[in-house]
XYZ file of C-alpha atoms in Angstrom:
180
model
C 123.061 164.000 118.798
C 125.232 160.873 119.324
C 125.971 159.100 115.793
C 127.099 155.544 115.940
C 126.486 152.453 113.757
C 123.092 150.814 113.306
C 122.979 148.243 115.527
C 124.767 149.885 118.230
C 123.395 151.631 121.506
C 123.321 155.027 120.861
C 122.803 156.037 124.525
C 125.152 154.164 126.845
C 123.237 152.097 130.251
C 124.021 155.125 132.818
C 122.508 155.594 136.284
C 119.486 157.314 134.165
C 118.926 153.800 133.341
C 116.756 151.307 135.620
C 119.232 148.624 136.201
C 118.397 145.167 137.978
C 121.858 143.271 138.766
C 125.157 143.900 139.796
C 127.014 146.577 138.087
C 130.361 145.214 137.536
C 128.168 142.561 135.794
C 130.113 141.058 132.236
C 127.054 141.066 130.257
C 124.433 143.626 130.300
C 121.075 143.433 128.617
C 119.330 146.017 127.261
C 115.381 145.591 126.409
C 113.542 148.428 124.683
C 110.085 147.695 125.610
C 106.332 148.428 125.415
C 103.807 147.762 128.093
C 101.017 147.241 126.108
C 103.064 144.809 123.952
C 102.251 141.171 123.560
C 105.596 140.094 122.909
C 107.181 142.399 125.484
C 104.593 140.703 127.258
C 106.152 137.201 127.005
C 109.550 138.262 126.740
C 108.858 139.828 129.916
C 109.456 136.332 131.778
C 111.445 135.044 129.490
C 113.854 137.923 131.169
C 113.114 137.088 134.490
C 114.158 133.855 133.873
C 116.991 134.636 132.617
C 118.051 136.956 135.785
C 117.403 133.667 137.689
C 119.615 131.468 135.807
C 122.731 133.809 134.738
C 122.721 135.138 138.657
C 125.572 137.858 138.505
C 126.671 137.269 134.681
C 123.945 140.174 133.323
C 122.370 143.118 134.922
C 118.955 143.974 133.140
C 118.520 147.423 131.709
C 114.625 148.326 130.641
C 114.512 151.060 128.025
C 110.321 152.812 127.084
C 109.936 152.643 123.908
C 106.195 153.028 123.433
C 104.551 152.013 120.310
C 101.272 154.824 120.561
C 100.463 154.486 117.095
C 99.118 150.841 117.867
C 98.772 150.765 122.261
C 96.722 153.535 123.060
C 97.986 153.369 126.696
C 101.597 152.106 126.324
C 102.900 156.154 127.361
C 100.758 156.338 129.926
C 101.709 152.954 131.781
C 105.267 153.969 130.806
C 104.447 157.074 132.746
C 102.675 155.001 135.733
C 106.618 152.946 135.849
C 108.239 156.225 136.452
C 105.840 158.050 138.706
C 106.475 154.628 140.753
C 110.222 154.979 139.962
C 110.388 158.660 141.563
C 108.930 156.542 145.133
C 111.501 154.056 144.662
C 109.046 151.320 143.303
C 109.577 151.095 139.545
C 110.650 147.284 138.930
C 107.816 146.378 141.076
C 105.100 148.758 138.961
C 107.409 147.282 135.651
C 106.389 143.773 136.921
C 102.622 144.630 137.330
C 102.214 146.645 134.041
C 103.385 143.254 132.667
C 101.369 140.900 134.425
C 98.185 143.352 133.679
C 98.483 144.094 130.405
C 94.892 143.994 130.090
C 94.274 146.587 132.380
C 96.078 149.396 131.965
C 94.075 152.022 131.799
C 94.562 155.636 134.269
C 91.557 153.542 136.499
C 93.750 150.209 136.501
C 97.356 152.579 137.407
C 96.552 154.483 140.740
C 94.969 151.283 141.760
C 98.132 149.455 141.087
C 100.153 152.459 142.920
C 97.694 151.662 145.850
C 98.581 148.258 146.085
C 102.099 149.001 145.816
C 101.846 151.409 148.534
C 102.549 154.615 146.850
C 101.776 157.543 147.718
C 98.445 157.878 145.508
C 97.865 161.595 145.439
C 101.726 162.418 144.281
C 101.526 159.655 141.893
C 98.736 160.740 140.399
C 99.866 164.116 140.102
C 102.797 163.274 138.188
C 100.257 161.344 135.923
C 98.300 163.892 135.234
C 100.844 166.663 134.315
C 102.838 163.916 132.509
C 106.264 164.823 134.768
C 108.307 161.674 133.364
C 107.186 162.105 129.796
C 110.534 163.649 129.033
C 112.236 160.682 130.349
C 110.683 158.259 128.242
C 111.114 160.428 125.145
C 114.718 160.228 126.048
C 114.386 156.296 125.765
C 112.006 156.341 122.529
C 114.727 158.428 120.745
C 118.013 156.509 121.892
C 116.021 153.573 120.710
C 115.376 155.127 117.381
C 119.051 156.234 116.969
C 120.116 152.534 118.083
C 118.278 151.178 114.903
C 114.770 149.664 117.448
C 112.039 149.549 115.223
C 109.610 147.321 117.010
C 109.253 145.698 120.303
C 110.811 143.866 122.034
C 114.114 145.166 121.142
C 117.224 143.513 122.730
C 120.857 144.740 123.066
C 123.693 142.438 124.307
C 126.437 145.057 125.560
C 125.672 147.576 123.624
C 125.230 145.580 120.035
C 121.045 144.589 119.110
C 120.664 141.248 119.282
C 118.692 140.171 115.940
C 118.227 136.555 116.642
C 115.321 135.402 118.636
C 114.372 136.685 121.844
C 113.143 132.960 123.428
C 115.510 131.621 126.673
C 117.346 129.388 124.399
C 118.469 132.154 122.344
C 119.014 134.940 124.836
C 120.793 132.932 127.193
C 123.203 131.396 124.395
C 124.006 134.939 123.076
C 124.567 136.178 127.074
C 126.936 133.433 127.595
C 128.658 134.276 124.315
C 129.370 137.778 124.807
C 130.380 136.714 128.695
C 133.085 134.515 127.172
C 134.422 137.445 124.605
């Protein structure tokens, strides 16, 4: 187990990670998140508009860290982001789940994979004999050792960010820790 202080990423961004950006980037951004979660929901494109508008300055690291207890199929579309992951597709299943929170029911997933062009028997395979469960465990502990206790969750290189999560905010604190 890997002690460090509250606050702190406990697991270091690694090629493990799903990583949007360049990687000699200054800043990197770490989101623990939940697919089924309103607010990862919004903070979703808040992100996205923040890769727009800080260009090479942050790469994006996304982090599961599904809330069961209270989004019955937050694992499961955490799963569905993975299985598309192992076909090389995951930011573009990440970016669905978002944009159809709604839906994301087993029905809702391999119809997504469809659209996405996966191969729909393999994905829902690995669905079905949860193969990337282990993964995402791996992401709901690191988050539990880095002090996340609800979602979103934000880390600016490698310290949570406890201020607000709006585009203001974020981008303020990214340009910040680009200048130190």
């Amino acid at each position: 187990m890997i002690t460090t202080a509250m606050g702190e990423l406990s697991l270091p961004v690694s090629e493990r990670d799903h990583i949007r950006g360049t990687k000699n980037a200054p800043v990197t951004l770490v989101k623990y998140g939940d697919y089924e979660c309103p607010y990862c929901g919004r903070a979703h494109f808040i992100v996205k508009e923040l890769q727009q508008l800080t260009g090479d300055l942050m790469r994006f690291v996304y982090r599961h860290f599904p809330l069961t207890s209270v989004h019955p199929h937050a694992e499961q579309a955490a799963e569905a982001a993975e299985a598309a992951g192992a076909q090389g597709k995951f930011w573009e299943m990440h970016n669905h789940l978002f944009e159809h929170q709604q839906a994301l029911d087993r029905k809702h997933l391999i119809k997504y994979a469809a659209n996405l062009g996966l191969d729909v028997p393999r994905f829902s395979h690995e669905l079905a004999e949860h193969a990337h469960v282990a993964k995402i465990r791996e992401d709901l502990l690191s988050g539990i050792q880095s002090g996340v206790n609800g979602t979103p969750t934000f880390f600016i290189n490698g310290v949570r960010h406890d201020g607000s999560y709006d585009l203001r905010s974020l981008l303020a604190a990214i340009q910040n820790a680009a200048e130190s």
